[in-house]
Amino acid sequence: MFSITVRDHVMIAHSFRGAVFGPAQRLHGATYVVDATFRRPELDADNLVVDIGLATRELAAVLGELNYRNLDEEPAFAGVNTSTEFLARVVADRLADRIAAGALGEGARGLTALEVTLRESHVAWATYERGL
């Protein structure tokens, strides 16, 4: 299996509901380092997993929809605890939609899996992996 990873970051604000979250129930900010890993069993005709420039552009576009936003105020997340795990899935699903729409080019049609990791800090992160 071949893979390529691109990286970006996103800054958000949010709060959580539930005693399990302790002080994070109050509004707070987070800056995530975001890695998106694209996988496929064989390289394309140009010996690529996916065009790095297109992958970088599309990850930035997905994160741009979240960047500098209070997620508590976003209708798409109404009533949802936007945990790191949950947000990893949101980013992966939105990237998958862009792949399906052809935003990463025809060569990306051979991708079989996508993994997104959001790093909260140097000691904690969450990953979501999905098939394509």
mmCIF file of N, CA and C in Angstrom:
data_model
loop_
_atom_site.group_PDB
_atom_site.id
_atom_site.type_symbol
_atom_site.label_atom_id
_atom_site.label_comp_id
_atom_site.label_asym_id
_atom_site.label_seq_id
_atom_site.Cartn_x
_atom_site.Cartn_y
_atom_site.Cartn_z
ATOM 1 N N MET A 1 0.848 -1.176 0.000
ATOM 2 C CA MET A 1 0.000 0.000 0.000
ATOM 3 C C MET A 1 0.888 1.231 0.000
ATOM 4 N N PHE A 2 0.579 2.170 -0.883
ATOM 5 C CA PHE A 2 1.295 3.435 -0.953
ATOM 6 C C PHE A 2 0.483 4.506 -0.228
ATOM 7 N N SER A 3 1.174 5.502 0.301
ATOM 8 C CA SER A 3 0.467 6.622 0.925
ATOM 9 C C SER A 3 1.258 7.902 0.758
ATOM 10 N N ILE A 4 0.535 8.989 0.817
ATOM 11 C CA ILE A 4 1.130 10.324 0.834
ATOM 12 C C ILE A 4 0.358 11.123 1.877
ATOM 13 N N THR A 5 1.057 11.965 2.625
ATOM 14 C CA THR A 5 0.423 12.769 3.672
ATOM 15 C C THR A 5 0.718 14.236 3.430
ATOM 16 N N VAL A 6 -0.312 15.059 3.575
ATOM 17 C CA VAL A 6 -0.138 16.513 3.552
ATOM 18 C C VAL A 6 -0.609 17.058 4.895
ATOM 19 N N ARG A 7 -0.078 18.221 5.252
ATOM 20 C CA ARG A 7 -0.332 18.790 6.583
ATOM 21 C C ARG A 7 -0.751 20.246 6.482
ATOM 22 N N ASP A 8 -1.628 20.637 7.389
ATOM 23 C CA ASP A 8 -2.064 22.027 7.524
ATOM 24 C C ASP A 8 -2.463 22.218 8.990
ATOM 25 N N HIS A 9 -3.105 23.314 9.299
ATOM 26 C CA HIS A 9 -3.599 23.521 10.662
ATOM 27 C C HIS A 9 -4.901 24.304 10.619
ATOM 28 N N VAL A 10 -5.633 24.254 11.729
ATOM 29 C CA VAL A 10 -6.894 24.963 11.832
ATOM 30 C C VAL A 10 -7.071 25.450 13.274
ATOM 31 N N MET A 11 -7.637 26.647 13.418
ATOM 32 C CA MET A 11 -7.908 27.224 14.733
ATOM 33 C C MET A 11 -9.415 27.331 14.904
ATOM 34 N N ILE A 12 -9.926 26.759 15.980
ATOM 35 C CA ILE A 12 -11.369 26.792 16.232
ATOM 36 C C ILE A 12 -11.630 27.168 17.689
ATOM 37 N N ALA A 13 -12.873 27.500 17.964
ATOM 38 C CA ALA A 13 -13.353 27.657 19.340
ATOM 39 C C ALA A 13 -14.567 26.753 19.480
ATOM 40 N N HIS A 14 -14.764 26.231 20.675
ATOM 41 C CA HIS A 14 -15.937 25.391 20.943
ATOM 42 C C HIS A 14 -16.046 25.141 22.435
ATOM 43 N N SER A 15 -17.170 24.548 22.830
ATOM 44 C CA SER A 15 -17.358 24.112 24.210
ATOM 45 C C SER A 15 -18.039 22.756 24.146
ATOM 46 N N PHE A 16 -18.035 22.068 25.269
ATOM 47 C CA PHE A 16 -18.633 20.735 25.319
ATOM 48 C C PHE A 16 -19.728 20.685 26.377
ATOM 49 N N ARG A 17 -20.652 19.764 26.175
ATOM 50 C CA ARG A 17 -21.684 19.500 27.157
ATOM 51 C C ARG A 17 -21.410 18.148 27.792
ATOM 52 N N GLY A 18 -21.505 18.095 29.111
ATOM 53 C CA GLY A 18 -21.324 16.846 29.834
ATOM 54 C C GLY A 18 -20.216 16.952 30.865
ATOM 55 N N ALA A 19 -20.476 16.401 32.028
ATOM 56 C CA ALA A 19 -19.518 16.480 33.138
ATOM 57 C C ALA A 19 -18.173 15.849 32.793
ATOM 58 N N VAL A 20 -18.160 14.868 31.893
ATOM 59 C CA VAL A 20 -16.919 14.199 31.518
ATOM 60 C C VAL A 20 -15.885 15.189 30.972
ATOM 61 N N PHE A 21 -16.357 16.340 30.460
ATOM 62 C CA PHE A 21 -15.453 17.311 29.852
ATOM 63 C C PHE A 21 -14.875 18.322 30.837
ATOM 64 N N GLY A 22 -15.320 18.304 32.069
ATOM 65 C CA GLY A 22 -14.757 19.192 33.090
ATOM 66 C C GLY A 22 -14.717 20.631 32.629
ATOM 67 N N PRO A 23 -13.544 21.293 32.778
ATOM 68 C CA PRO A 23 -13.450 22.707 32.430
ATOM 69 C C PRO A 23 -13.635 22.983 30.933
ATOM 70 N N ALA A 24 -13.523 21.964 30.088
ATOM 71 C CA ALA A 24 -13.721 22.162 28.648
ATOM 72 C C ALA A 24 -15.190 22.402 28.309
ATOM 73 N N GLN A 25 -16.065 22.353 29.315
ATOM 74 C CA GLN A 25 -17.468 22.719 29.086
ATOM 75 C C GLN A 25 -17.592 24.220 28.809
ATOM 76 N N ARG A 26 -16.592 24.973 29.252
ATOM 77 C CA ARG A 26 -16.570 26.399 28.962
ATOM 78 C C ARG A 26 -15.983 26.613 27.568
ATOM 79 N N LEU A 27 -16.330 27.726 26.955
ATOM 80 C CA LEU A 27 -15.788 28.060 25.644
ATOM 81 C C LEU A 27 -14.264 28.116 25.719
ATOM 82 N N HIS A 28 -13.608 27.468 24.776
ATOM 83 C CA HIS A 28 -12.141 27.461 24.719
ATOM 84 C C HIS A 28 -11.702 27.309 23.271
ATOM 85 N N GLY A 29 -10.446 27.562 23.030
ATOM 86 C CA GLY A 29 -9.903 27.461 21.682
ATOM 87 C C GLY A 29 -9.014 26.248 21.525
ATOM 88 N N ALA A 30 -8.838 25.852 20.289
ATOM 89 C CA ALA A 30 -7.919 24.760 19.968
ATOM 90 C C ALA A 30 -7.275 25.058 18.623
ATOM 91 N N THR A 31 -6.003 24.760 18.532
ATOM 92 C CA THR A 31 -5.294 24.813 17.260
ATOM 93 C C THR A 31 -4.836 23.401 16.964
ATOM 94 N N TYR A 32 -5.365 22.842 15.897
ATOM 95 C CA TYR A 32 -5.025 21.474 15.505
ATOM 96 C C TYR A 32 -4.048 21.482 14.345
ATOM 97 N N VAL A 33 -3.028 20.644 14.440
ATOM 98 C CA VAL A 33 -2.209 20.305 13.276
ATOM 99 C C VAL A 33 -2.936 19.135 12.627
ATOM 100 N N VAL A 34 -3.221 19.260 11.330
ATOM 101 C CA VAL A 34 -4.046 18.286 10.635
ATOM 102 C C VAL A 34 -3.233 17.588 9.547
ATOM 103 N N ASP A 35 -3.189 16.265 9.639
ATOM 104 C CA ASP A 35 -2.540 15.441 8.617
ATOM 105 C C ASP A 35 -3.608 14.674 7.864
ATOM 106 N N ALA A 36 -3.544 14.720 6.538
ATOM 107 C CA ALA A 36 -4.436 13.920 5.695
ATOM 108 C C ALA A 36 -3.565 12.949 4.904
ATOM 109 N N THR A 37 -3.815 11.657 5.083
ATOM 110 C CA THR A 37 -3.046 10.616 4.415
ATOM 111 C C THR A 37 -3.938 9.926 3.399
ATOM 112 N N PHE A 38 -3.462 9.882 2.177
ATOM 113 C CA PHE A 38 -4.179 9.278 1.061
ATOM 114 C C PHE A 38 -3.500 7.954 0.731
ATOM 115 N N ARG A 39 -4.297 6.877 0.548
ATOM 116 C CA ARG A 39 -3.734 5.541 0.327
ATOM 117 C C ARG A 39 -4.289 4.906 -0.950
ATOM 118 N N ARG A 40 -3.422 4.092 -1.558
ATOM 119 C CA ARG A 40 -3.830 3.303 -2.721
ATOM 120 C C ARG A 40 -2.866 2.141 -2.892
ATOM 121 N N PRO A 41 -3.333 1.027 -3.439
ATOM 122 C CA PRO A 41 -2.470 -0.150 -3.582
ATOM 123 C C PRO A 41 -1.443 -0.023 -4.698
ATOM 124 N N GLU A 42 -1.758 0.746 -5.741
ATOM 125 C CA GLU A 42 -0.846 0.913 -6.882
ATOM 126 C C GLU A 42 -0.723 2.391 -7.217
ATOM 127 N N LEU A 43 0.432 2.786 -7.710
ATOM 128 C CA LEU A 43 0.623 4.168 -8.142
ATOM 129 C C LEU A 43 -0.142 4.420 -9.434
ATOM 130 N N ASP A 44 -0.435 5.698 -9.701
ATOM 131 C CA ASP A 44 -1.134 6.032 -10.945
ATOM 132 C C ASP A 44 -0.150 6.006 -12.121
ATOM 133 N N ALA A 45 -0.600 6.415 -13.281
ATOM 134 C CA ALA A 45 0.221 6.374 -14.497
ATOM 135 C C ALA A 45 1.455 7.260 -14.395
ATOM 136 N N ASP A 46 1.427 8.250 -13.509
ATOM 137 C CA ASP A 46 2.575 9.138 -13.300
ATOM 138 C C ASP A 46 3.418 8.734 -12.098
ATOM 139 N N ASN A 47 3.157 7.545 -11.561
ATOM 140 C CA ASN A 47 3.844 7.031 -10.372
ATOM 141 C C ASN A 47 3.596 7.887 -9.131
ATOM 142 N N LEU A 48 2.363 8.344 -9.001
ATOM 143 C CA LEU A 48 1.942 9.137 -7.845
ATOM 144 C C LEU A 48 0.826 8.430 -7.090
ATOM 145 N N VAL A 49 0.746 8.727 -5.787
ATOM 146 C CA VAL A 49 -0.441 8.357 -5.016
ATOM 147 C C VAL A 49 -1.539 9.349 -5.371
ATOM 148 N N VAL A 50 -1.217 10.627 -5.243
ATOM 149 C CA VAL A 50 -2.112 11.731 -5.595
ATOM 150 C C VAL A 50 -1.235 12.964 -5.757
ATOM 151 N N ASP A 51 -1.678 13.910 -6.526
ATOM 152 C CA ASP A 51 -0.949 15.155 -6.716
ATOM 153 C C ASP A 51 -0.874 15.895 -5.375
ATOM 154 N N ILE A 52 0.328 16.112 -4.871
ATOM 155 C CA ILE A 52 0.507 16.754 -3.563
ATOM 156 C C ILE A 52 -0.069 18.162 -3.551
ATOM 157 N N GLY A 53 0.116 18.894 -4.630
ATOM 158 C CA GLY A 53 -0.416 20.254 -4.695
ATOM 159 C C GLY A 53 -1.923 20.289 -4.596
ATOM 160 N N LEU A 54 -2.593 19.382 -5.310
ATOM 161 C CA LEU A 54 -4.057 19.323 -5.239
ATOM 162 C C LEU A 54 -4.526 18.859 -3.864
ATOM 163 N N ALA A 55 -3.838 17.887 -3.298
ATOM 164 C CA ALA A 55 -4.202 17.397 -1.962
ATOM 165 C C ALA A 55 -4.049 18.510 -0.931
ATOM 166 N N THR A 56 -2.974 19.265 -1.028
ATOM 167 C CA THR A 56 -2.737 20.376 -0.108
ATOM 168 C C THR A 56 -3.808 21.445 -0.264
ATOM 169 N N ARG A 57 -4.143 21.758 -1.507
ATOM 170 C CA ARG A 57 -5.169 22.770 -1.779
ATOM 171 C C ARG A 57 -6.531 22.352 -1.211
ATOM 172 N N GLU A 58 -6.903 21.105 -1.405
ATOM 173 C CA GLU A 58 -8.215 20.652 -0.959
ATOM 174 C C GLU A 58 -8.289 20.520 0.559
ATOM 175 N N LEU A 59 -7.198 20.109 1.198
ATOM 176 C CA LEU A 59 -7.186 20.084 2.663
ATOM 177 C C LEU A 59 -7.342 21.505 3.197
ATOM 178 N N ALA A 60 -6.634 22.462 2.614
ATOM 179 C CA ALA A 60 -6.749 23.862 3.043
ATOM 180 C C ALA A 60 -8.172 24.373 2.856
ATOM 181 N N ALA A 61 -8.833 23.985 1.763
ATOM 182 C CA ALA A 61 -10.203 24.429 1.511
ATOM 183 C C ALA A 61 -11.168 23.863 2.559
ATOM 184 N N VAL A 62 -11.016 22.593 2.888
ATOM 185 C CA VAL A 62 -11.871 21.979 3.909
ATOM 186 C C VAL A 62 -11.641 22.657 5.257
ATOM 187 N N LEU A 63 -10.390 22.863 5.618
ATOM 188 C CA LEU A 63 -10.101 23.501 6.904
ATOM 189 C C LEU A 63 -10.545 24.952 6.925
ATOM 190 N N GLY A 64 -10.517 25.611 5.770
ATOM 191 C CA GLY A 64 -10.962 26.995 5.676
ATOM 192 C C GLY A 64 -12.419 27.165 6.063
ATOM 193 N N GLU A 65 -13.212 26.100 5.885
ATOM 194 C CA GLU A 65 -14.624 26.136 6.272
ATOM 195 C C GLU A 65 -14.797 26.133 7.795
ATOM 196 N N LEU A 66 -13.749 25.753 8.520
ATOM 197 C CA LEU A 66 -13.791 25.659 9.984
ATOM 198 C C LEU A 66 -12.922 26.708 10.679
ATOM 199 N N ASN A 67 -11.930 27.221 9.977
ATOM 200 C CA ASN A 67 -10.908 28.061 10.573
ATOM 201 C C ASN A 67 -11.476 29.351 11.160
ATOM 202 N N TYR A 68 -11.015 29.700 12.352
ATOM 203 C CA TYR A 68 -11.419 30.916 13.069
ATOM 204 C C TYR A 68 -12.925 30.965 13.307
ATOM 205 N N ARG A 69 -13.527 29.809 13.517
ATOM 206 C CA ARG A 69 -14.958 29.752 13.768
ATOM 207 C C ARG A 69 -15.219 29.225 15.177
ATOM 208 N N ASN A 70 -16.289 29.720 15.771
ATOM 209 C CA ASN A 70 -16.800 29.134 16.998
ATOM 210 C C ASN A 70 -17.757 28.036 16.548
ATOM 211 N N LEU A 71 -17.369 26.799 16.705
ATOM 212 C CA LEU A 71 -18.168 25.689 16.199
ATOM 213 C C LEU A 71 -19.512 25.575 16.906
ATOM 214 N N ASP A 72 -19.626 26.148 18.099
ATOM 215 C CA ASP A 72 -20.907 26.167 18.806
ATOM 216 C C ASP A 72 -21.950 26.976 18.025
ATOM 217 N N GLU A 73 -21.501 27.884 17.179
ATOM 218 C CA GLU A 73 -22.404 28.752 16.420
ATOM 219 C C GLU A 73 -22.648 28.263 14.998
ATOM 220 N N GLU A 74 -22.020 27.152 14.602
ATOM 221 C CA GLU A 74 -22.180 26.628 13.250
ATOM 222 C C GLU A 74 -23.400 25.705 13.190
ATOM 223 N N PRO A 75 -24.369 26.003 12.316
ATOM 224 C CA PRO A 75 -25.580 25.169 12.230
ATOM 225 C C PRO A 75 -25.286 23.679 12.008
ATOM 226 N N ALA A 76 -24.249 23.358 11.268
ATOM 227 C CA ALA A 76 -23.924 21.946 10.990
ATOM 228 C C ALA A 76 -23.560 21.179 12.254
ATOM 229 N N PHE A 77 -23.181 21.891 13.307
ATOM 230 C CA PHE A 77 -22.739 21.233 14.539
ATOM 231 C C PHE A 77 -23.674 21.504 15.719
ATOM 232 N N ALA A 78 -24.862 21.965 15.445
ATOM 233 C CA ALA A 78 -25.813 22.277 16.512
ATOM 234 C C ALA A 78 -26.072 21.044 17.370
ATOM 235 N N GLY A 79 -25.893 21.203 18.679
ATOM 236 C CA GLY A 79 -26.163 20.120 19.613
ATOM 237 C C GLY A 79 -25.131 19.010 19.625
ATOM 238 N N VAL A 80 -23.982 19.216 18.978
ATOM 239 C CA VAL A 80 -22.955 18.182 18.852
ATOM 240 C C VAL A 80 -21.718 18.571 19.660
ATOM 241 N N ASN A 81 -21.156 17.610 20.397
ATOM 242 C CA ASN A 81 -19.847 17.822 21.024
ATOM 243 C C ASN A 81 -18.798 17.631 19.929
ATOM 244 N N THR A 82 -18.179 18.715 19.531
ATOM 245 C CA THR A 82 -17.210 18.683 18.432
ATOM 246 C C THR A 82 -15.835 18.268 18.957
ATOM 247 N N SER A 83 -15.774 17.040 19.429
ATOM 248 C CA SER A 83 -14.520 16.489 19.954
ATOM 249 C C SER A 83 -13.492 16.358 18.839
ATOM 250 N N THR A 84 -12.267 16.150 19.215
ATOM 251 C CA THR A 84 -11.201 15.953 18.237
ATOM 252 C C THR A 84 -11.518 14.760 17.344
ATOM 253 N N GLU A 85 -12.033 13.694 17.934
ATOM 254 C CA GLU A 85 -12.378 12.500 17.173
ATOM 255 C C GLU A 85 -13.465 12.805 16.142
ATOM 256 N N PHE A 86 -14.491 13.519 16.587
ATOM 257 C CA PHE A 86 -15.595 13.892 15.704
ATOM 258 C C PHE A 86 -15.087 14.760 14.556
ATOM 259 N N LEU A 87 -14.249 15.751 14.868
ATOM 260 C CA LEU A 87 -13.746 16.654 13.833
ATOM 261 C C LEU A 87 -12.846 15.933 12.833
ATOM 262 N N ALA A 88 -12.107 14.924 13.282
ATOM 263 C CA ALA A 88 -11.292 14.138 12.344
ATOM 264 C C ALA A 88 -12.195 13.488 11.296
ATOM 265 N N ARG A 89 -13.332 12.985 11.728
ATOM 266 C CA ARG A 89 -14.275 12.378 10.778
ATOM 267 C C ARG A 89 -14.880 13.435 9.853
ATOM 268 N N VAL A 90 -15.221 14.593 10.382
ATOM 269 C CA VAL A 90 -15.779 15.667 9.553
ATOM 270 C C VAL A 90 -14.806 16.023 8.437
ATOM 271 N N VAL A 91 -13.540 16.229 8.784
ATOM 272 C CA VAL A 91 -12.542 16.599 7.779
ATOM 273 C C VAL A 91 -12.379 15.475 6.761
ATOM 274 N N ALA A 92 -12.296 14.236 7.217
ATOM 275 C CA ALA A 92 -12.151 13.100 6.301
ATOM 276 C C ALA A 92 -13.341 12.996 5.357
ATOM 277 N N ASP A 93 -14.547 13.119 5.882
ATOM 278 C CA ASP A 93 -15.735 13.006 5.045
ATOM 279 C C ASP A 93 -15.809 14.135 4.021
ATOM 280 N N ARG A 94 -15.449 15.328 4.431
ATOM 281 C CA ARG A 94 -15.477 16.459 3.490
ATOM 282 C C ARG A 94 -14.406 16.297 2.416
ATOM 283 N N LEU A 95 -13.241 15.781 2.787
ATOM 284 C CA LEU A 95 -12.213 15.490 1.780
ATOM 285 C C LEU A 95 -12.688 14.397 0.824
ATOM 286 N N ALA A 96 -13.317 13.370 1.358
ATOM 287 C CA ALA A 96 -13.820 12.278 0.523
ATOM 288 C C ALA A 96 -14.843 12.799 -0.490
ATOM 289 N N ASP A 97 -15.683 13.722 -0.069
ATOM 290 C CA ASP A 97 -16.651 14.315 -0.989
ATOM 291 C C ASP A 97 -15.932 15.042 -2.126
ATOM 292 N N ARG A 98 -14.851 15.733 -1.812
ATOM 293 C CA ARG A 98 -14.087 16.459 -2.834
ATOM 294 C C ARG A 98 -13.385 15.486 -3.783
ATOM 295 N N ILE A 99 -12.884 14.393 -3.236
ATOM 296 C CA ILE A 99 -12.259 13.374 -4.080
ATOM 297 C C ILE A 99 -13.293 12.804 -5.051
ATOM 298 N N ALA A 100 -14.467 12.472 -4.536
ATOM 299 C CA ALA A 100 -15.540 11.914 -5.369
ATOM 300 C C ALA A 100 -15.973 12.893 -6.454
ATOM 301 N N ALA A 101 -15.897 14.191 -6.168
ATOM 302 C CA ALA A 101 -16.290 15.220 -7.132
ATOM 303 C C ALA A 101 -15.188 15.503 -8.158
ATOM 304 N N GLY A 102 -14.020 14.859 -8.005
ATOM 305 C CA GLY A 102 -12.939 15.031 -8.973
ATOM 306 C C GLY A 102 -11.961 16.148 -8.671
ATOM 307 N N ALA A 103 -12.032 16.745 -7.491
ATOM 308 C CA ALA A 103 -11.176 17.887 -7.160
ATOM 309 C C ALA A 103 -9.690 17.533 -7.087
ATOM 310 N N LEU A 104 -9.366 16.247 -6.901
ATOM 311 C CA LEU A 104 -7.964 15.843 -6.857
ATOM 312 C C LEU A 104 -7.507 15.228 -8.179
ATOM 313 N N GLY A 105 -8.303 15.371 -9.208
ATOM 314 C CA GLY A 105 -7.934 14.904 -10.538
ATOM 315 C C GLY A 105 -8.302 13.449 -10.776
ATOM 316 N N GLU A 106 -8.194 13.067 -12.036
ATOM 317 C CA GLU A 106 -8.562 11.708 -12.431
ATOM 318 C C GLU A 106 -7.674 10.661 -11.771
ATOM 319 N N GLY A 107 -6.405 10.995 -11.558
ATOM 320 C CA GLY A 107 -5.491 10.040 -10.926
ATOM 321 C C GLY A 107 -5.926 9.634 -9.536
ATOM 322 N N ALA A 108 -6.694 10.488 -8.891
ATOM 323 C CA ALA A 108 -7.152 10.212 -7.521
ATOM 324 C C ALA A 108 -8.260 9.170 -7.486
ATOM 325 N N ARG A 109 -8.780 8.790 -8.649
ATOM 326 C CA ARG A 109 -9.855 7.784 -8.684
ATOM 327 C C ARG A 109 -9.371 6.435 -8.150
ATOM 328 N N GLY A 110 -8.055 6.217 -8.146
ATOM 329 C CA GLY A 110 -7.510 4.959 -7.641
ATOM 330 C C GLY A 110 -7.283 4.926 -6.141
ATOM 331 N N LEU A 111 -7.573 6.028 -5.457
ATOM 332 C CA LEU A 111 -7.423 6.048 -3.997
ATOM 333 C C LEU A 111 -8.422 5.088 -3.365
ATOM 334 N N THR A 112 -7.979 4.369 -2.346
ATOM 335 C CA THR A 112 -8.860 3.408 -1.682
ATOM 336 C C THR A 112 -9.143 3.750 -0.225
ATOM 337 N N ALA A 113 -8.335 4.619 0.362
ATOM 338 C CA ALA A 113 -8.537 4.961 1.774
ATOM 339 C C ALA A 113 -7.995 6.352 2.053
ATOM 340 N N LEU A 114 -8.529 6.938 3.097
ATOM 341 C CA LEU A 114 -8.150 8.264 3.545
ATOM 342 C C LEU A 114 -8.097 8.233 5.066
ATOM 343 N N GLU A 115 -7.047 8.821 5.626
ATOM 344 C CA GLU A 115 -6.890 8.898 7.073
ATOM 345 C C GLU A 115 -6.627 10.341 7.445
ATOM 346 N N VAL A 116 -7.347 10.846 8.440
ATOM 347 C CA VAL A 116 -7.158 12.218 8.906
ATOM 348 C C VAL A 116 -6.827 12.188 10.391
ATOM 349 N N THR A 117 -5.746 12.869 10.760
ATOM 350 C CA THR A 117 -5.321 12.976 12.151
ATOM 351 C C THR A 117 -5.330 14.437 12.560
ATOM 352 N N LEU A 118 -5.971 14.729 13.691
ATOM 353 C CA LEU A 118 -5.943 16.056 14.290
ATOM 354 C C LEU A 118 -5.106 15.964 15.552
ATOM 355 N N ARG A 119 -4.048 16.735 15.598
ATOM 356 C CA ARG A 119 -3.142 16.753 16.751
ATOM 357 C C ARG A 119 -3.475 17.954 17.626
ATOM 358 N N GLU A 120 -3.956 17.649 18.834
ATOM 359 C CA GLU A 120 -4.275 18.705 19.800
ATOM 360 C C GLU A 120 -3.010 19.286 20.410
ATOM 361 N N SER A 121 -2.022 18.429 20.601
ATOM 362 C CA SER A 121 -0.764 18.829 21.219
ATOM 363 C C SER A 121 0.274 17.769 20.879
ATOM 364 N N HIS A 122 1.448 17.910 21.451
ATOM 365 C CA HIS A 122 2.503 16.920 21.195
ATOM 366 C C HIS A 122 2.251 15.606 21.939
ATOM 367 N N VAL A 123 1.228 15.565 22.797
ATOM 368 C CA VAL A 123 0.952 14.342 23.554
ATOM 369 C C VAL A 123 -0.442 13.752 23.305
ATOM 370 N N ALA A 124 -1.279 14.417 22.479
ATOM 371 C CA ALA A 124 -2.637 13.903 22.276
ATOM 372 C C ALA A 124 -3.121 14.195 20.862
ATOM 373 N N TRP A 125 -3.695 13.182 20.216
ATOM 374 C CA TRP A 125 -4.267 13.345 18.884
ATOM 375 C C TRP A 125 -5.307 12.276 18.635
ATOM 376 N N ALA A 126 -6.109 12.496 17.601
ATOM 377 C CA ALA A 126 -7.152 11.544 17.220
ATOM 378 C C ALA A 126 -7.094 11.337 15.711
ATOM 379 N N THR A 127 -7.434 10.125 15.284
ATOM 380 C CA THR A 127 -7.397 9.766 13.872
ATOM 381 C C THR A 127 -8.700 9.109 13.466
ATOM 382 N N TYR A 128 -9.136 9.412 12.249
ATOM 383 C CA TYR A 128 -10.277 8.735 11.643
ATOM 384 C C TYR A 128 -9.838 8.222 10.278
ATOM 385 N N GLU A 129 -10.084 6.961 10.015
ATOM 386 C CA GLU A 129 -9.745 6.365 8.725
ATOM 387 C C GLU A 129 -11.014 5.846 8.070
ATOM 388 N N ARG A 130 -11.121 6.071 6.768
ATOM 389 C CA ARG A 130 -12.290 5.611 6.033
ATOM 390 C C ARG A 130 -11.877 5.128 4.640
ATOM 391 N N GLY A 131 -12.681 4.253 4.107
ATOM 392 C CA GLY A 131 -12.480 3.811 2.746
ATOM 393 C C GLY A 131 -13.035 4.828 1.768
ATOM 394 N N LEU A 132 -12.592 4.708 0.529
ATOM 395 C CA LEU A 132 -13.084 5.597 -0.533
ATOM 396 C C LEU A 132 -13.726 4.775 -1.634
#
